[in-house]
PDB file of C-alpha atoms in Angstrom:
ATOM      1  CA  MET A   1      -0.007  -0.245   0.086  1.00  0.00           C
ATOM      2  CA  PHE A   2       1.613   3.342  -0.945  1.00  0.00           C
ATOM      3  CA  PHE A   3       1.627   6.550   1.522  1.00  0.00           C
ATOM      4  CA  LEU A   4       2.928   9.946   2.205  1.00  0.00           C
ATOM      5  CA  TYR A   5       5.337  10.208   4.924  1.00  0.00           C
ATOM      6  CA  GLU A   6       7.360  12.781   6.234  1.00  0.00           C
ATOM      7  CA  LEU A   7      10.684  11.678   6.853  1.00  0.00           C
ATOM      8  CA  GLU A   8      14.175  13.410   7.762  1.00  0.00           C
ATOM      9  CA  ARG A   9      17.909  12.816   6.748  1.00  0.00           C
ATOM     10  CA  THR A  10      21.209  13.835   7.341  1.00  0.00           C
ATOM     11  CA  ILE A  11      23.776  14.689   4.764  1.00  0.00           C
ATOM     12  CA  THR A  12      27.223  15.862   5.301  1.00  0.00           C
ATOM     13  CA  LEU A  13      29.071  18.051   2.547  1.00  0.00           C
ATOM     14  CA  HIS A  14      32.398  19.105   1.793  1.00  0.00           C
ATOM     15  CA  PRO A  15      33.703  22.347   2.582  1.00  0.00           C
ATOM     16  CA  SER A  16      34.168  22.569  -1.639  1.00  0.00           C
ATOM     17  CA  PHE A  17      30.548  22.249  -2.034  1.00  0.00           C
ATOM     18  CA  PHE A  18      29.853  25.498  -0.113  1.00  0.00           C
ATOM     19  CA  GLY A  19      28.662  28.271  -1.741  1.00  0.00           C
ATOM     20  CA  PRO A  20      25.524  29.965  -3.288  1.00  0.00           C
ATOM     21  CA  ARG A  21      24.304  26.738  -4.680  1.00  0.00           C
ATOM     22  CA  THR A  22      24.023  24.551  -1.332  1.00  0.00           C
ATOM     23  CA  LYS A  23      20.810  24.039  -1.013  1.00  0.00           C
ATOM     24  CA  GLU A  24      20.312  22.863  -4.719  1.00  0.00           C
ATOM     25  CA  TYR A  25      23.492  20.336  -4.231  1.00  0.00           C
ATOM     26  CA  LEU A  26      21.693  19.080  -0.990  1.00  0.00           C
ATOM     27  CA  THR A  27      18.804  18.696  -2.986  1.00  0.00           C
ATOM     28  CA  THR A  28      20.028  16.401  -5.390  1.00  0.00           C
ATOM     29  CA  ARG A  29      21.929  14.511  -2.796  1.00  0.00           C
ATOM     30  CA  LEU A  30      19.000  13.676  -0.739  1.00  0.00           C
ATOM     31  CA  LEU A  31      16.601  12.444  -4.629  1.00  0.00           C
ATOM     32  CA  GLU A  32      20.354  10.075  -5.404  1.00  0.00           C
ATOM     33  CA  ASP A  33      20.427   8.368  -1.820  1.00  0.00           C
ATOM     34  CA  VAL A  34      17.240   7.837  -0.582  1.00  0.00           C
ATOM     35  CA  GLU A  35      14.923   7.642  -4.261  1.00  0.00           C
ATOM     36  CA  GLY A  36      14.055   3.766  -4.786  1.00  0.00           C
ATOM     37  CA  SER A  37      16.126   2.812  -1.440  1.00  0.00           C
ATOM     38  CA  CYS A  38      14.601   0.154   1.155  1.00  0.00           C
ATOM     39  CA  THR A  39      14.771   0.886   5.087  1.00  0.00           C
ATOM     40  CA  GLY A  40      13.657  -2.670   5.447  1.00  0.00           C
ATOM     41  CA  GLN A  41      10.606  -1.733   6.629  1.00  0.00           C
ATOM     42  CA  TYR A  42       9.081  -0.012   3.174  1.00  0.00           C
ATOM     43  CA  TYR A  43      10.498   1.363  -0.236  1.00  0.00           C
ATOM     44  CA  ILE A  44      11.024   5.039  -0.785  1.00  0.00           C
ATOM     45  CA  ILE A  45       9.713   5.383  -4.490  1.00  0.00           C
ATOM     46  CA  CYS A  46       9.947   8.890  -4.994  1.00  0.00           C
ATOM     47  CA  VAL A  47      10.697  12.579  -3.017  1.00  0.00           C
ATOM     48  CA  LEU A  48       8.463  15.265  -3.446  1.00  0.00           C
ATOM     49  CA  ASP A  49       9.836  17.866  -1.660  1.00  0.00           C
ATOM     50  CA  ALA A  50      12.365  18.736   0.960  1.00  0.00           C
ATOM     51  CA  PHE A  51      10.273  21.437   2.939  1.00  0.00           C
ATOM     52  CA  SER A  52      13.471  22.247   5.596  1.00  0.00           C
ATOM     53  CA  ILE A  53      16.868  22.141   5.137  1.00  0.00           C
ATOM     54  CA  SER A  54      18.722  23.290   8.377  1.00  0.00           C
ATOM     55  CA  GLU A  55      21.377  25.669   8.549  1.00  0.00           C
ATOM     56  CA  GLY A  56      25.104  23.284   8.613  1.00  0.00           C
ATOM     57  CA  ARG A  57      26.840  22.723  11.709  1.00  0.00           C
ATOM     58  CA  VAL A  58      30.548  22.347  10.753  1.00  0.00           C
ATOM     59  CA  VAL A  59      31.632  18.729  12.615  1.00  0.00           C
ATOM     60  CA  PRO A  60      34.704  19.308  14.329  1.00  0.00           C
ATOM     61  CA  GLY A  61      38.393  18.047  13.421  1.00  0.00           C
ATOM     62  CA  SER A  62      36.994  17.871  10.075  1.00  0.00           C
ATOM     63  CA  GLY A  63      35.538  20.748   8.166  1.00  0.00           C
ATOM     64  CA  VAL A  64      32.852  19.351   6.839  1.00  0.00           C
ATOM     65  CA  ALA A  65      29.224  20.690   7.561  1.00  0.00           C
ATOM     66  CA  GLU A  66      25.963  18.193   8.562  1.00  0.00           C
ATOM     67  CA  TYR A  67      22.872  19.109   7.285  1.00  0.00           C
ATOM     68  CA  THR A  68      19.469  17.685   8.540  1.00  0.00           C
ATOM     69  CA  ILE A  69      16.503  17.751   5.656  1.00  0.00           C
ATOM     70  CA  GLN A  70      13.180  16.844   6.027  1.00  0.00           C
ATOM     71  CA  TYR A  71      11.172  15.558   3.328  1.00  0.00           C
ATOM     72  CA  ARG A  72       7.806  14.240   2.075  1.00  0.00           C
ATOM     73  CA  ALA A  73       7.907  10.835   0.474  1.00  0.00           C
ATOM     74  CA  VAL A  74       5.517   8.679  -1.399  1.00  0.00           C
ATOM     75  CA  VAL A  75       6.966   5.312   0.401  1.00  0.00           C
ATOM     76  CA  TRP A  76       5.354   1.924  -0.689  1.00  0.00           C
ATOM     77  CA  ARG A  77       4.848  -0.690   2.183  1.00  0.00           C
ATOM     78  CA  PRO A  78       3.774  -4.466   1.273  1.00  0.00           C
ATOM     79  CA  PHE A  79       1.423  -6.082   4.015  1.00  0.00           C
ATOM     80  CA  LYS A  80       0.118  -9.439   4.621  1.00  0.00           C
ATOM     81  CA  GLY A  81      -2.916 -10.021   2.762  1.00  0.00           C
ATOM     82  CA  GLU A  82      -1.966  -7.659  -0.089  1.00  0.00           C
ATOM     83  CA  THR A  83      -2.780  -8.516  -3.576  1.00  0.00           C
ATOM     84  CA  VAL A  84      -0.488  -7.680  -6.143  1.00  0.00           C
ATOM     85  CA  ASP A  85       0.451  -7.778  -9.978  1.00  0.00           C
ATOM     86  CA  ALA A  86       4.332  -9.437 -10.446  1.00  0.00           C
ATOM     87  CA  ILE A  87       6.316 -10.668 -13.291  1.00  0.00           C
ATOM     88  CA  VAL A  88       7.575 -14.009 -13.076  1.00  0.00           C
ATOM     89  CA  SER A  89      11.632 -13.732 -12.653  1.00  0.00           C
ATOM     90  CA  SER A  90      12.514 -17.713 -12.800  1.00  0.00           C
ATOM     91  CA  VAL A  91      10.488 -21.157 -12.147  1.00  0.00           C
ATOM     92  CA  ASN A  92      11.701 -24.529 -10.710  1.00  0.00           C
ATOM     93  CA  ARG A  93      10.419 -27.607  -9.305  1.00  0.00           C
ATOM     94  CA  MET A  94      10.270 -25.944  -5.927  1.00  0.00           C
ATOM     95  CA  GLY A  95       7.604 -22.755  -7.014  1.00  0.00           C
ATOM     96  CA  VAL A  96       8.330 -19.565  -8.980  1.00  0.00           C
ATOM     97  CA  PHE A  97      10.123 -16.386  -8.322  1.00  0.00           C
ATOM     98  CA  ALA A  98       8.494 -13.153  -9.129  1.00  0.00           C
ATOM     99  CA  GLU A  99       8.952  -9.331  -8.952  1.00  0.00           C
ATOM    100  CA  VAL A 100       6.522  -6.745  -7.692  1.00  0.00           C
ATOM    101  CA  GLY A 101       8.715  -3.911  -8.426  1.00  0.00           C
ATOM    102  CA  PRO A 102      11.644  -4.063  -6.065  1.00  0.00           C
ATOM    103  CA  LEU A 103      10.139  -6.486  -3.931  1.00  0.00           C
ATOM    104  CA  PRO A 104      11.102 -10.608  -4.604  1.00  0.00           C
ATOM    105  CA  VAL A 105       8.246 -12.836  -4.162  1.00  0.00           C
ATOM    106  CA  PHE A 106       8.410 -16.487  -3.792  1.00  0.00           C
ATOM    107  CA  VAL A 107       5.161 -18.857  -4.760  1.00  0.00           C
ATOM    108  CA  SER A 108       5.693 -22.244  -3.082  1.00  0.00           C
ATOM    109  CA  ASN A 109       4.414 -25.351  -5.571  1.00  0.00           C
ATOM    110  CA  HIS A 110       1.981 -25.734  -2.567  1.00  0.00           C
ATOM    111  CA  LEU A 111       1.106 -22.423  -3.017  1.00  0.00           C
ATOM    112  CA  ILE A 112      -0.266 -23.057  -6.779  1.00  0.00           C
ATOM    113  CA  PRO A 113      -3.336 -24.596  -7.371  1.00  0.00           C
ATOM    114  CA  PRO A 114      -3.158 -28.267  -7.937  1.00  0.00           C
ATOM    115  CA  ASP A 115      -4.567 -28.572 -11.693  1.00  0.00           C
ATOM    116  CA  ILE A 116      -1.321 -26.292 -12.637  1.00  0.00           C
ATOM    117  CA  LYS A 117       1.397 -28.816 -12.284  1.00  0.00           C
ATOM    118  CA  TRP A 118       5.313 -28.411 -13.143  1.00  0.00           C
ATOM    119  CA  ASP A 119       6.393 -29.502 -16.580  1.00  0.00           C
ATOM    120  CA  PRO A 120      10.176 -30.252 -16.495  1.00  0.00           C
ATOM    121  CA  ASN A 121      10.432 -31.448 -20.092  1.00  0.00           C
ATOM    122  CA  ALA A 122       9.114 -28.269 -21.528  1.00  0.00           C
ATOM    123  CA  THR A 123      11.098 -25.477 -23.019  1.00  0.00           C
ATOM    124  CA  PRO A 124      11.229 -22.947 -21.201  1.00  0.00           C
ATOM    125  CA  PRO A 125      10.506 -25.263 -17.668  1.00  0.00           C
ATOM    126  CA  GLN A 126       7.146 -24.176 -16.764  1.00  0.00           C
ATOM    127  CA  TYR A 127       4.043 -24.647 -14.722  1.00  0.00           C
ATOM    128  CA  THR A 128       0.974 -25.521 -17.155  1.00  0.00           C
ATOM    129  CA  ASP A 129      -2.665 -27.010 -17.134  1.00  0.00           C
ATOM    130  CA  ASN A 130      -2.045 -28.010 -20.461  1.00  0.00           C
ATOM    131  CA  GLY A 131      -4.394 -25.528 -21.605  1.00  0.00           C
ATOM    132  CA  ASP A 132      -4.301 -21.774 -21.608  1.00  0.00           C
ATOM    133  CA  GLN A 133      -2.322 -21.184 -18.284  1.00  0.00           C
ATOM    134  CA  VAL A 134       1.339 -21.352 -18.210  1.00  0.00           C
ATOM    135  CA  ILE A 135       3.445 -19.823 -15.734  1.00  0.00           C
ATOM    136  CA  GLU A 136       7.232 -19.166 -17.362  1.00  0.00           C
ATOM    137  CA  LYS A 137       9.605 -16.792 -16.889  1.00  0.00           C
ATOM    138  CA  GLY A 138       8.047 -13.112 -18.082  1.00  0.00           C
ATOM    139  CA  THR A 139       4.303 -14.612 -17.189  1.00  0.00           C
ATOM    140  CA  HIS A 140       1.931 -11.753 -15.495  1.00  0.00           C
ATOM    141  CA  LEU A 141       0.735 -13.163 -12.013  1.00  0.00           C
ATOM    142  CA  ARG A 142      -1.152 -11.828  -9.241  1.00  0.00           C
ATOM    143  CA  ILE A 143      -0.126 -12.765  -6.344  1.00  0.00           C
ATOM    144  CA  LYS A 144      -1.700 -12.362  -2.550  1.00  0.00           C
ATOM    145  CA  LEU A 145       1.170 -11.996  -0.264  1.00  0.00           C
ATOM    146  CA  ILE A 146       0.864 -14.533   2.533  1.00  0.00           C
ATOM    147  CA  GLY A 147       3.892 -12.740   4.515  1.00  0.00           C
ATOM    148  CA  THR A 148       6.780 -10.760   4.118  1.00  0.00           C
ATOM    149  CA  ARG A 149      10.488 -10.876   5.859  1.00  0.00           C
ATOM    150  CA  SER A 150      12.877  -7.678   6.526  1.00  0.00           C
ATOM    151  CA  ASP A 151      16.781  -7.417   6.507  1.00  0.00           C
ATOM    152  CA  VAL A 152      18.159  -4.381   7.617  1.00  0.00           C
ATOM    153  CA  GLY A 153      18.452  -3.089   3.688  1.00  0.00           C
ATOM    154  CA  SER A 154      15.612  -5.545   2.268  1.00  0.00           C
ATOM    155  CA  MET A 155      12.481  -7.094   2.421  1.00  0.00           C
ATOM    156  CA  PHE A 156      11.458 -10.392   0.497  1.00  0.00           C
ATOM    157  CA  ALA A 157       7.609 -11.844   0.519  1.00  0.00           C
ATOM    158  CA  ILE A 158       6.267 -15.012   0.166  1.00  0.00           C
ATOM    159  CA  GLY A 159       2.842 -15.524  -1.799  1.00  0.00           C
ATOM    160  CA  SER A 160      -0.119 -17.390  -3.278  1.00  0.00           C
ATOM    161  CA  VAL A 161      -1.726 -17.888  -6.067  1.00  0.00           C
ATOM    162  CA  LYS A 162      -4.371 -20.894  -4.982  1.00  0.00           C
ATOM    163  CA  GLU A 163      -7.403 -18.440  -4.142  1.00  0.00           C
ATOM    164  CA  ASP A 164     -10.271 -17.047  -6.660  1.00  0.00           C
ATOM    165  CA  PHE A 165      -9.178 -14.254  -9.257  1.00  0.00           C
ATOM    166  CA  LEU A 166      -5.160 -14.817  -8.276  1.00  0.00           C
ATOM    167  CA  GLY A 167      -2.768 -16.342 -10.887  1.00  0.00           C
ATOM    168  CA  TRP A 168      -1.700 -16.054 -14.417  1.00  0.00           C
ATOM    169  CA  VAL A 169      -3.148 -12.458 -15.527  1.00  0.00           C
ATOM    170  CA  ILE A 170      -3.884 -11.579 -19.550  1.00  0.00           C
ATOM    171  CA  VAL A 171      -1.844  -8.272 -20.034  1.00  0.00           C
ATOM    172  CA  ALA A 172      -3.832  -6.362 -22.958  1.00  0.00           C
ATOM    173  CA  ALA A 173      -1.143  -4.709 -25.004  1.00  0.00           C
ATOM    174  CA  LEU A 174      -1.480  -1.107 -26.057  1.00  0.00           C
ATOM    175  CA  PRO A 175      -3.322   0.051 -29.686  1.00  0.00           C
ATOM    176  CA  ASP A 176      -0.386   0.927 -31.939  1.00  0.00           C
ATOM    177  CA  ASP A 177      -0.777   4.400 -33.215  1.00  0.00           C
ATOM    178  CA  SER A 178       0.529   3.886 -36.744  1.00  0.00           C
TER     179      SER A 178
END
């Protein structure tokens, strides 16, 4: 689920960057440092604005200055029970690995419907119902998150496609303007 958070970050700045464009440099550095990062609890998708930049505080003995920046950001925090769309990154007999944006998700073969079977003889390897449903690398899936695990700078999730309206998704192509 997406949220708008007010966050704070301290950035150190070398004296060579002091001058009339210091605030512009701090804002650029903030965007480079935090956009697309993971805190272990959520992903920072986009920084909207830096609404407060403190006066610099010189660190004794080094000459660098510390600035505290308060900013607003759009963050994505995956929750247990949330339904998400994913793209399959790999398939093996144990299950399916997929990616929901930056979040890697594993769907165990026990959490795939029983009518969709592992076919090791197919090229590429896939799960299939010998009909129109084929789960292979690049397939779009609708997954329900069963649980999430957080590490210091990353997250991982376990998902299921065993319920109604989950699983293989038909992706409509955009019309060609030519």
